[in-house]
Short mmCIF file of C-alpha atoms and ligand atoms in Angstrom, two decimals:
data_model
loop_
_atom_site.label_atom_id
_atom_site.label_comp_id
_atom_site.label_asym_id
_atom_site.label_seq_id
_atom_site.Cartn_x
_atom_site.Cartn_y
_atom_site.Cartn_z
CA MET A 1 -7.79 102.04 15.61
CA LYS A 2 -5.09 100.38 17.67
CA ALA A 3 -1.75 99.55 16.03
CA LEU A 4 1.73 98.47 17.03
CA THR A 5 4.11 101.36 16.37
CA PHE A 6 7.88 101.79 16.44
CA HIS A 7 9.37 104.24 18.94
CA GLY A 8 13.05 103.26 19.00
CA LYS A 9 15.38 100.36 19.58
CA ARG A 10 13.48 97.67 21.54
CA ASP A 11 10.64 100.17 22.07
CA VAL A 12 7.37 99.31 20.34
CA ARG A 13 3.97 100.39 21.66
CA VAL A 14 0.30 99.93 20.95
CA ASP A 15 -1.00 103.39 20.01
CA ASN A 16 -4.27 104.87 18.80
CA VAL A 17 -3.80 105.92 15.15
CA PRO A 18 -6.23 107.06 12.42
CA ASP A 19 -8.22 104.31 10.68
CA PRO A 20 -6.93 103.59 7.15
CA SER A 21 -9.17 104.34 4.19
CA ILE A 22 -9.33 103.55 0.48
CA GLN A 23 -6.99 105.91 -1.40
CA GLU A 24 -6.68 104.21 -4.81
CA PRO A 25 -9.25 102.21 -6.81
CA THR A 26 -6.93 99.18 -6.42
CA ASP A 27 -6.96 99.34 -2.58
CA ALA A 28 -8.81 97.21 -0.09
CA ILE A 29 -9.36 97.61 3.64
CA VAL A 30 -8.99 94.43 5.68
CA ARG A 31 -10.05 93.92 9.31
CA ILE A 32 -7.16 91.96 10.79
CA THR A 33 -7.99 88.83 12.77
CA SER A 34 -4.44 87.40 13.16
CA THR A 35 -1.03 88.96 12.56
CA ALA A 36 2.31 87.29 13.29
CA ILE A 37 5.67 88.60 14.46
CA CYS A 38 8.56 87.59 12.20
CA GLY A 39 12.31 87.20 12.64
CA SER A 40 12.51 90.07 10.13
CA ASP A 41 10.64 92.30 12.63
CA LEU A 42 13.40 91.53 15.13
CA HIS A 43 15.97 93.11 12.78
CA LEU A 44 13.86 96.31 12.87
CA TYR A 45 13.56 96.04 16.65
CA GLU A 46 17.32 95.72 17.17
CA VAL A 47 19.57 97.00 14.37
CA LEU A 48 17.60 98.75 11.60
CA GLY A 49 15.84 101.45 13.63
CA MET A 50 17.62 104.21 11.72
CA PHE A 51 15.43 103.43 8.70
CA ILE A 52 12.11 103.72 10.59
CA GLU A 53 10.23 106.85 11.66
CA GLU A 54 8.81 107.01 15.15
CA GLY A 55 5.14 106.04 14.90
CA ASP A 56 5.45 103.78 11.84
CA ILE A 57 3.20 100.71 12.06
CA LEU A 58 5.08 97.41 11.85
CA GLY A 59 3.95 93.98 10.69
CA HIS A 60 3.85 92.06 7.42
CA GLU A 61 2.19 88.72 8.22
CA PRO A 62 -1.54 89.54 8.51
CA MET A 63 -4.84 87.97 7.58
CA GLY A 64 -8.44 88.93 8.15
CA VAL A 65 -11.77 89.78 6.59
CA VAL A 66 -12.24 92.21 3.70
CA GLU A 67 -14.20 95.28 4.84
CA GLU A 68 -14.23 97.35 1.68
CA VAL A 69 -12.68 97.31 -1.80
CA GLY A 70 -11.83 99.99 -4.36
CA SER A 71 -13.66 100.11 -7.71
CA GLU A 72 -10.94 98.19 -9.60
CA VAL A 73 -10.73 95.28 -7.14
CA LYS A 74 -12.69 92.34 -8.52
CA GLN A 75 -10.95 89.21 -7.20
CA ILE A 76 -12.12 89.73 -3.61
CA GLU A 77 -15.16 91.34 -1.99
CA ALA A 78 -16.36 92.44 1.42
CA GLY A 79 -16.68 89.47 3.76
CA ASP A 80 -13.96 87.33 2.10
CA ARG A 81 -11.37 85.69 4.34
CA VAL A 82 -7.94 86.69 3.00
CA VAL A 83 -4.21 86.38 3.74
CA ILE A 84 -2.03 89.33 2.73
CA PRO A 85 1.42 88.64 1.16
CA PHE A 86 4.26 90.64 2.71
CA ASN A 87 5.41 92.05 -0.61
CA ILE A 88 3.14 94.40 -2.54
CA SER A 89 3.01 93.46 -6.21
CA CYS A 90 0.85 94.62 -9.10
CA GLY A 91 0.73 91.24 -10.88
CA ASP A 92 1.18 92.76 -14.32
CA CYS A 93 4.50 94.60 -14.78
CA TRP A 94 7.61 93.22 -16.50
CA MET A 95 8.89 91.66 -13.26
CA CYS A 96 5.51 90.35 -12.14
CA ASN A 97 5.03 88.75 -15.55
CA GLN A 98 8.14 86.70 -14.76
CA GLN A 99 6.76 85.92 -11.30
CA LEU A 100 9.53 87.96 -9.69
CA PHE A 101 6.92 89.55 -7.43
CA ALA A 102 9.43 90.82 -4.85
CA GLN A 103 10.85 92.97 -7.66
CA CYS A 104 7.51 94.46 -8.85
CA GLU A 105 8.31 97.59 -10.86
CA THR A 106 4.97 99.24 -10.08
CA THR A 107 5.56 99.38 -6.32
CA GLN A 108 9.38 99.44 -6.55
CA VAL A 109 11.02 101.91 -4.15
CA ARG A 110 13.26 103.55 -6.72
CA GLU A 111 14.41 106.49 -4.58
CA GLN A 112 16.06 103.97 -2.25
CA GLU A 113 17.29 101.72 -5.08
CA LYS A 114 15.31 98.80 -3.66
CA GLY A 115 12.78 96.27 -4.95
CA ALA A 116 9.01 96.06 -4.39
CA ALA A 117 7.40 97.85 -1.45
CA LEU A 118 6.79 95.73 1.65
CA PHE A 119 4.27 96.16 4.45
CA GLY A 120 5.69 97.60 7.65
CA TYR A 121 9.31 97.44 6.59
CA THR A 122 11.17 100.76 6.83
CA LYS A 123 11.67 103.70 4.51
CA LEU A 124 13.91 101.48 2.35
CA TYR A 125 10.79 99.51 1.36
CA GLY A 126 8.28 102.31 0.97
CA GLU A 127 7.24 103.04 4.58
CA VAL A 128 3.90 101.33 3.98
CA PRO A 129 1.85 101.04 7.22
CA GLY A 130 2.04 97.45 8.41
CA GLY A 131 -0.41 94.79 9.52
CA GLN A 132 0.06 94.57 13.30
CA ALA A 133 -3.06 96.66 13.63
CA GLU A 134 -6.83 96.38 13.77
CA TYR A 135 -7.22 97.42 10.12
CA LEU A 136 -4.90 97.45 7.12
CA ARG A 137 -5.00 99.34 3.86
CA VAL A 138 -3.88 96.87 1.18
CA PRO A 139 -2.53 98.50 -2.00
CA GLN A 140 -2.63 96.46 -5.26
CA ALA A 141 -5.51 94.46 -3.79
CA HIS A 142 -6.70 93.51 -7.30
CA PHE A 143 -3.77 91.05 -7.21
CA GLY A 144 -2.19 90.45 -3.79
CA PRO A 145 -4.70 89.06 -1.27
CA ILE A 146 -5.06 85.27 -1.17
CA LYS A 147 -8.63 84.04 -0.61
CA VAL A 148 -8.78 81.16 1.86
CA PRO A 149 -11.74 78.95 2.82
CA ASP A 150 -13.68 79.09 6.07
CA GLY A 151 -13.20 76.29 8.54
CA PRO A 152 -9.68 75.73 9.87
CA PRO A 153 -8.31 78.29 12.36
CA ASP A 154 -6.34 81.33 11.14
CA GLU A 155 -3.01 79.73 12.07
CA ARG A 156 -3.45 77.14 9.31
CA PHE A 157 -3.47 79.81 6.59
CA LEU A 158 -1.73 82.81 8.17
CA PHE A 159 1.78 81.70 7.18
CA LEU A 160 0.93 82.00 3.46
CA SER A 161 1.76 85.67 4.07
CA ASP A 162 5.48 84.96 4.48
CA VAL A 163 6.85 81.89 6.29
CA LEU A 164 5.52 79.20 3.93
CA PRO A 165 6.34 80.83 0.58
CA THR A 166 9.71 82.00 1.96
CA ALA A 167 10.58 78.47 3.07
CA TRP A 168 9.20 76.98 -0.16
CA GLN A 169 11.37 79.33 -2.23
CA ALA A 170 14.43 78.61 -0.06
CA VAL A 171 13.98 74.89 -0.72
CA GLU A 172 13.45 75.43 -4.47
CA TYR A 173 16.55 77.60 -4.58
CA ALA A 174 18.60 74.99 -2.68
CA ALA A 175 18.29 72.70 -5.75
CA ILE A 176 18.14 69.45 -3.77
CA PRO A 177 17.96 66.45 -6.12
CA GLU A 178 15.34 63.72 -5.50
CA GLY A 179 16.64 61.63 -2.60
CA GLY A 180 19.33 64.23 -1.90
CA SER A 181 20.47 66.01 1.24
CA VAL A 182 20.06 69.45 2.78
CA ALA A 183 21.23 71.23 5.91
CA VAL A 184 19.28 74.14 7.38
CA TYR A 185 21.05 76.69 9.58
CA GLY A 186 18.60 78.31 11.99
CA LEU A 187 15.46 76.59 13.29
CA GLY A 188 13.25 79.61 13.76
CA PRO A 189 9.89 79.47 11.94
CA ILE A 190 11.59 79.83 8.56
CA GLY A 191 14.13 77.08 9.19
CA GLN A 192 11.48 74.79 10.69
CA MET A 193 9.35 75.05 7.57
CA CYS A 194 12.35 74.80 5.21
CA ALA A 195 13.25 71.49 6.82
CA ARG A 196 9.70 70.12 6.65
CA ILE A 197 9.13 71.29 3.06
CA ALA A 198 12.47 69.80 1.95
CA ARG A 199 11.42 66.45 3.44
CA TYR A 200 7.95 66.73 1.85
CA LYS A 201 9.51 67.42 -1.54
CA GLY A 202 11.67 64.32 -1.40
CA ALA A 203 14.96 65.14 0.33
CA GLU A 204 16.28 61.97 1.98
CA THR A 205 18.58 63.57 4.56
CA VAL A 206 17.41 66.75 6.31
CA ILE A 207 19.66 68.24 9.00
CA GLY A 208 18.86 71.32 11.10
CA VAL A 209 21.25 73.43 13.19
CA ASP A 210 20.42 75.74 16.12
CA THR A 211 21.18 76.09 19.81
CA VAL A 212 17.72 76.66 21.31
CA PRO A 213 16.46 73.43 22.96
CA GLU A 214 12.74 73.79 22.13
CA ARG A 215 13.54 74.66 18.51
CA LEU A 216 15.77 71.59 18.18
CA GLU A 217 13.02 69.55 19.82
CA MET A 218 10.34 70.88 17.43
CA ALA A 219 12.51 69.92 14.45
CA ARG A 220 13.11 66.44 15.86
CA ARG A 221 9.41 65.72 16.27
CA HIS A 222 9.07 66.35 12.53
CA GLY A 223 11.77 63.81 11.70
CA ILE A 224 14.62 66.28 11.22
CA GLU A 225 18.12 65.39 12.46
CA ALA A 226 18.81 68.41 14.65
CA ILE A 227 22.30 69.43 15.74
CA ASP A 228 22.89 71.62 18.80
CA SER A 229 25.78 73.73 17.53
CA SER A 230 26.72 74.79 21.07
CA SER A 231 27.75 71.23 21.85
CA VAL A 232 29.53 70.36 18.59
CA GLU A 233 33.05 71.65 17.96
CA ASP A 234 32.99 71.70 14.13
CA VAL A 235 29.43 71.68 12.77
CA PRO A 236 30.34 71.61 9.04
CA ALA A 237 32.63 68.62 9.67
CA ALA A 238 29.87 66.84 11.60
CA ILE A 239 27.42 67.43 8.74
CA ARG A 240 29.96 66.23 6.16
CA GLU A 241 30.28 63.03 8.16
CA MET A 242 26.48 62.59 8.08
CA THR A 243 26.43 63.03 4.29
CA GLY A 244 28.95 60.50 3.00
CA GLY A 245 31.94 62.78 3.62
CA ARG A 246 30.97 65.25 0.86
CA GLY A 247 28.52 67.63 2.53
CA PRO A 248 24.87 68.14 1.60
CA ASP A 249 23.67 68.99 -1.92
CA GLY A 250 22.03 72.15 -0.62
CA VAL A 251 22.41 74.32 2.47
CA ILE A 252 19.84 76.88 3.56
CA ASP A 253 20.83 79.88 5.68
CA ALA A 254 17.65 80.68 7.64
CA VAL A 255 19.46 82.89 10.16
CA GLY A 256 20.47 86.21 8.60
CA MET A 257 22.24 89.32 9.77
CA GLU A 258 22.03 88.78 13.53
CA ALA A 259 23.66 85.34 13.71
CA HIS A 260 25.17 84.29 17.02
CA GLY A 261 28.92 83.85 17.13
CA ALA A 262 30.11 86.95 15.27
CA PRO A 263 31.34 89.27 18.06
CA ALA A 264 33.25 91.80 15.90
CA ALA A 265 30.33 92.45 13.58
CA GLU A 266 27.93 92.55 16.52
CA PHE A 267 30.09 95.27 18.04
CA ALA A 268 30.03 97.21 14.74
CA GLN A 269 26.22 96.92 14.53
CA LYS A 270 25.90 98.17 18.09
CA ALA A 271 28.35 101.05 17.51
CA THR A 272 26.38 102.17 14.44
CA GLY A 273 23.24 102.05 16.55
CA LEU A 274 24.69 104.71 18.86
CA LEU A 275 24.97 107.30 16.06
CA PRO A 276 22.14 109.76 15.38
CA ASP A 277 19.68 108.17 12.90
CA SER A 278 20.68 110.09 9.78
CA LEU A 279 24.38 109.31 10.25
CA ALA A 280 23.64 105.72 11.21
CA ALA A 281 21.55 105.23 8.06
CA LYS A 282 24.35 106.60 5.85
CA ALA A 283 26.98 104.52 7.63
CA THR A 284 24.89 101.36 7.33
CA GLU A 285 24.09 101.92 3.66
CA LYS A 286 27.76 102.51 2.77
CA PHE A 287 29.83 100.51 5.25
CA GLY A 288 27.40 98.16 7.01
CA THR A 289 28.55 94.64 7.82
CA ASP A 290 26.48 91.66 8.89
CA ARG A 291 27.03 88.96 11.47
CA LEU A 292 28.04 86.32 8.96
CA SER A 293 28.73 83.21 11.01
CA ALA A 294 25.71 81.23 9.72
CA LEU A 295 26.45 82.12 6.10
CA ILE A 296 30.14 81.29 6.41
CA GLU A 297 29.32 77.94 8.01
CA SER A 298 26.78 77.29 5.24
CA ILE A 299 29.48 77.84 2.61
CA ASP A 300 31.84 75.55 4.50
CA THR A 301 29.15 72.87 4.88
CA VAL A 302 27.81 72.56 1.33
CA ARG A 303 29.31 69.90 -0.93
CA ARG A 304 31.51 70.92 -3.83
CA GLY A 305 29.32 72.04 -6.72
CA GLY A 306 26.34 72.37 -4.37
CA THR A 307 24.01 75.29 -3.70
CA VAL A 308 23.69 77.69 -0.79
CA SER A 309 20.20 79.19 -0.56
CA ILE A 310 19.97 82.29 1.62
CA SER A 311 16.60 83.22 3.07
CA GLY A 312 17.96 85.02 6.13
CA VAL A 313 17.95 88.77 5.51
CA TYR A 314 21.30 90.53 5.06
CA GLY A 315 21.95 94.23 4.77
CA GLY A 316 25.70 94.81 4.71
CA MET A 317 27.53 96.56 1.89
CA LEU A 318 31.05 95.54 2.88
CA ASP A 319 30.65 91.98 4.06
CA PRO A 320 33.86 89.98 3.93
CA LEU A 321 33.13 86.58 2.33
CA PRO A 322 35.39 83.55 1.77
CA MET A 323 35.70 84.02 -1.98
CA MET A 324 38.52 81.49 -2.32
CA GLN A 325 36.34 78.78 -0.81
CA LEU A 326 33.24 79.82 -2.80
CA PHE A 327 35.18 79.79 -6.07
CA ASP A 328 37.23 76.68 -5.44
CA LYS A 329 34.20 74.66 -4.34
CA GLY A 330 32.15 75.95 -7.28
CA VAL A 331 29.30 76.93 -5.00
CA GLN A 332 26.07 78.38 -6.39
CA LEU A 333 24.35 81.07 -4.35
CA ARG A 334 20.67 82.00 -4.58
CA MET A 335 18.85 84.43 -2.32
CA GLY A 336 16.32 87.21 -1.97
CA GLN A 337 12.97 88.19 -0.58
CA ALA A 338 10.33 85.59 -1.30
CA HIS A 339 8.16 86.10 -4.42
CA VAL A 340 5.16 85.22 -2.29
CA ARG A 341 2.42 84.83 -4.91
CA ARG A 342 4.70 82.69 -7.08
CA TRP A 343 4.37 79.81 -4.62
CA THR A 344 1.04 80.22 -2.82
CA ASP A 345 -1.16 78.45 -5.42
CA GLU A 346 1.01 75.36 -4.96
CA ILE A 347 0.98 75.57 -1.14
CA LEU A 348 -2.70 76.38 -0.49
CA PRO A 349 -4.03 72.89 -1.40
CA LEU A 350 -1.61 71.39 1.16
CA LEU A 351 -3.30 73.47 3.85
CA GLU A 352 -6.82 72.53 2.82
CA ASP A 353 -6.30 68.79 2.54
CA GLY A 354 -5.00 67.62 5.90
CA ASP A 355 -1.78 69.22 7.05
CA PRO A 356 1.12 67.37 5.40
CA LEU A 357 3.58 70.18 6.22
CA GLY A 358 2.63 70.16 9.91
CA VAL A 359 1.74 73.86 9.90
CA ASP A 360 -0.51 73.34 12.93
CA ASP A 361 2.67 72.72 14.95
CA LEU A 362 4.43 76.08 14.57
CA THR A 363 2.52 78.71 16.56
CA THR A 364 3.57 78.65 20.21
CA HIS A 365 1.83 81.81 21.47
CA GLN A 366 -1.39 83.68 20.72
CA LEU A 367 -1.70 87.04 22.44
CA PRO A 368 -3.96 90.07 22.18
CA LEU A 369 -2.52 92.95 20.10
CA ALA A 370 -2.39 94.97 23.32
CA ASP A 371 0.36 92.60 24.56
CA ALA A 372 2.51 93.11 21.45
CA PRO A 373 5.36 94.94 23.27
CA HIS A 374 5.73 91.98 25.63
CA ALA A 375 5.41 89.58 22.68
CA TYR A 376 8.31 91.25 20.83
CA SER A 377 10.53 91.11 23.89
CA MET A 378 9.64 87.47 24.59
CA PHE A 379 10.22 86.42 20.96
CA GLN A 380 13.54 88.25 20.75
CA LYS A 381 14.84 86.75 23.98
CA LYS A 382 13.35 83.34 23.11
CA GLU A 383 11.62 83.25 26.50
CA ASP A 384 8.81 80.92 27.48
CA GLY A 385 9.51 78.61 24.55
CA ALA A 386 8.45 81.26 22.01
CA ILE A 387 8.96 80.07 18.44
CA LYS A 388 6.11 81.77 16.54
CA VAL A 389 3.92 84.43 18.12
CA VAL A 390 0.54 85.40 16.66
CA LEU A 391 -1.23 88.58 17.75
CA LYS A 392 -5.02 88.88 17.83
CA PRO A 393 -6.25 92.45 17.25
N1 LIG B 1 13.83 86.05 2.33
C1 LIG B 1 12.66 86.38 2.83
O1 LIG B 1 11.73 86.73 2.09
C2 LIG B 1 12.44 86.30 4.31
C3 LIG B 1 11.14 86.23 4.81
C4 LIG B 1 10.98 86.05 6.19
C5 LIG B 1 12.08 85.99 7.02
N2 LIG B 1 13.32 86.11 6.50
C6 LIG B 1 14.52 86.04 7.34
O2 LIG B 1 14.76 84.70 7.72
C7 LIG B 1 15.51 84.68 8.93
C8 LIG B 1 14.84 83.73 9.92
O3 LIG B 1 13.55 84.21 10.30
P1 LIG B 1 12.78 83.56 11.52
O4 LIG B 1 11.43 84.21 11.61
O5 LIG B 1 12.86 82.08 11.45
O6 LIG B 1 13.69 84.16 12.71
P2 LIG B 1 14.18 83.70 14.15
O7 LIG B 1 14.95 84.83 14.67
O8 LIG B 1 13.04 83.14 14.95
O9 LIG B 1 15.16 82.46 13.85
C9 LIG B 1 16.53 82.54 13.67
C10 LIG B 1 17.15 81.29 14.31
O10 LIG B 1 18.55 81.23 13.99
C11 LIG B 1 19.24 80.72 15.11
N3 LIG B 1 20.66 81.10 14.96
C12 LIG B 1 21.27 82.27 15.24
N4 LIG B 1 22.57 82.23 14.95
C13 LIG B 1 22.80 80.99 14.45
C14 LIG B 1 23.97 80.34 13.95
N5 LIG B 1 25.14 80.98 13.90
N6 LIG B 1 23.84 79.06 13.52
C15 LIG B 1 22.64 78.40 13.55
N7 LIG B 1 21.50 78.99 14.01
C16 LIG B 1 21.58 80.26 14.45
C17 LIG B 1 18.52 81.36 16.29
O11 LIG B 1 18.75 80.65 17.50
C18 LIG B 1 17.05 81.28 15.84
O12 LIG B 1 16.43 80.09 16.27
C19 LIG B 1 15.58 86.14 9.40
O13 LIG B 1 16.81 86.70 8.98
C20 LIG B 1 14.44 86.78 8.65
O14 LIG B 1 14.67 88.17 8.47
C21 LIG B 1 13.51 86.25 5.17
ZN1 LIG B 2 8.03 87.86 7.95
ZN1 LIG B 3 4.42 94.35 -10.69
#
């Protein structure tokens, strides 16, 4: 089959690789019909290459049609239309029983001291072949895959794999009271959906921050007050002014480790990238620092006693944080990979009955899988208005 494989920093290719097959009775094989590129894939593309082997298949936002199931898979059968969550969870361990699916102890990658295995997401998360491919082997398929109805196009349901549950969790974690206020840093797909979900769930004031014109514009057409941070001197002060002088009840960081405006840390990330992989991996695991500007602004922005919800991915071990400000303001922090299946039963009905979250207005590009290398480059450089790119194997 054809699959998108990693070959090095900013070097991904569509290669011929062996077809996957059932290996465990809990596996399924899915023929992929749509598979999205995520901001998390951009971290692999740019700064986390030392944790990926050449030839590994990327991708963790796939959906398609079930081809074959193992003998213990009863909840889906050949021919079903399914979306595959990005984290691989068994549904029945101690963590899964608490709906902490991103911490599943059955698939946990203990040798790396990490949580549940993820599709297409480095050796740290199990080196499981990803979903930017014609076919995908889905482990723990007795639990993971989400059955979706026929009818609407793939793009209505595809984002159940990651973007929608991630944004839903970020909003839950932001603890916005009914009629309250929230600011969202980063208006990529995650930030866009955080803002819309917060509004849907009753936030009165929803403010988004980014610099990319078409991302600001997309937020505005969904009723979000969008701030272009390149034209505002002090963004936290501006947001405080918009929220009665106090700052919003919740702030969501939907940016993560490659935030703009952190030149020293960017230099450190680049310097690490010049080391041979094994040294770079050790250096990153022990001394890595992130580009923290979005997180630090989030902490500055939130009202005293409010909550900062971090959905952007961070990987540093020695990140300097403003502890005085965090402590003095009494800020609560919540974060982590999304527990996808914890939220999807609540979200699915919103996709079947009209489109109250506006999911149909997120995908900007649909391209054949063969064009994936161009799609990565375009998405990373934010060319041609790219906000969310979906590949069609
Ligand atoms: N927690 C999870 O389970 C989970 C799941 C999916 C994605 N993520 C993470 O969420 C983040 C966003 O993902 P995405 O797909 O929307 O990515 P994206 O790269 O499309 O979006 C990031 C946005 O942040 C903006 N930005 C950069 N620096 C900024 C700053 N200092 N202030 C304000 N905005 C800034 C960029 O212009 C861009 O629009 C990534 O870090 C991704 O890894 C986490
Ligand atoms: Zn993703
Ligand atoms: Zn489990």
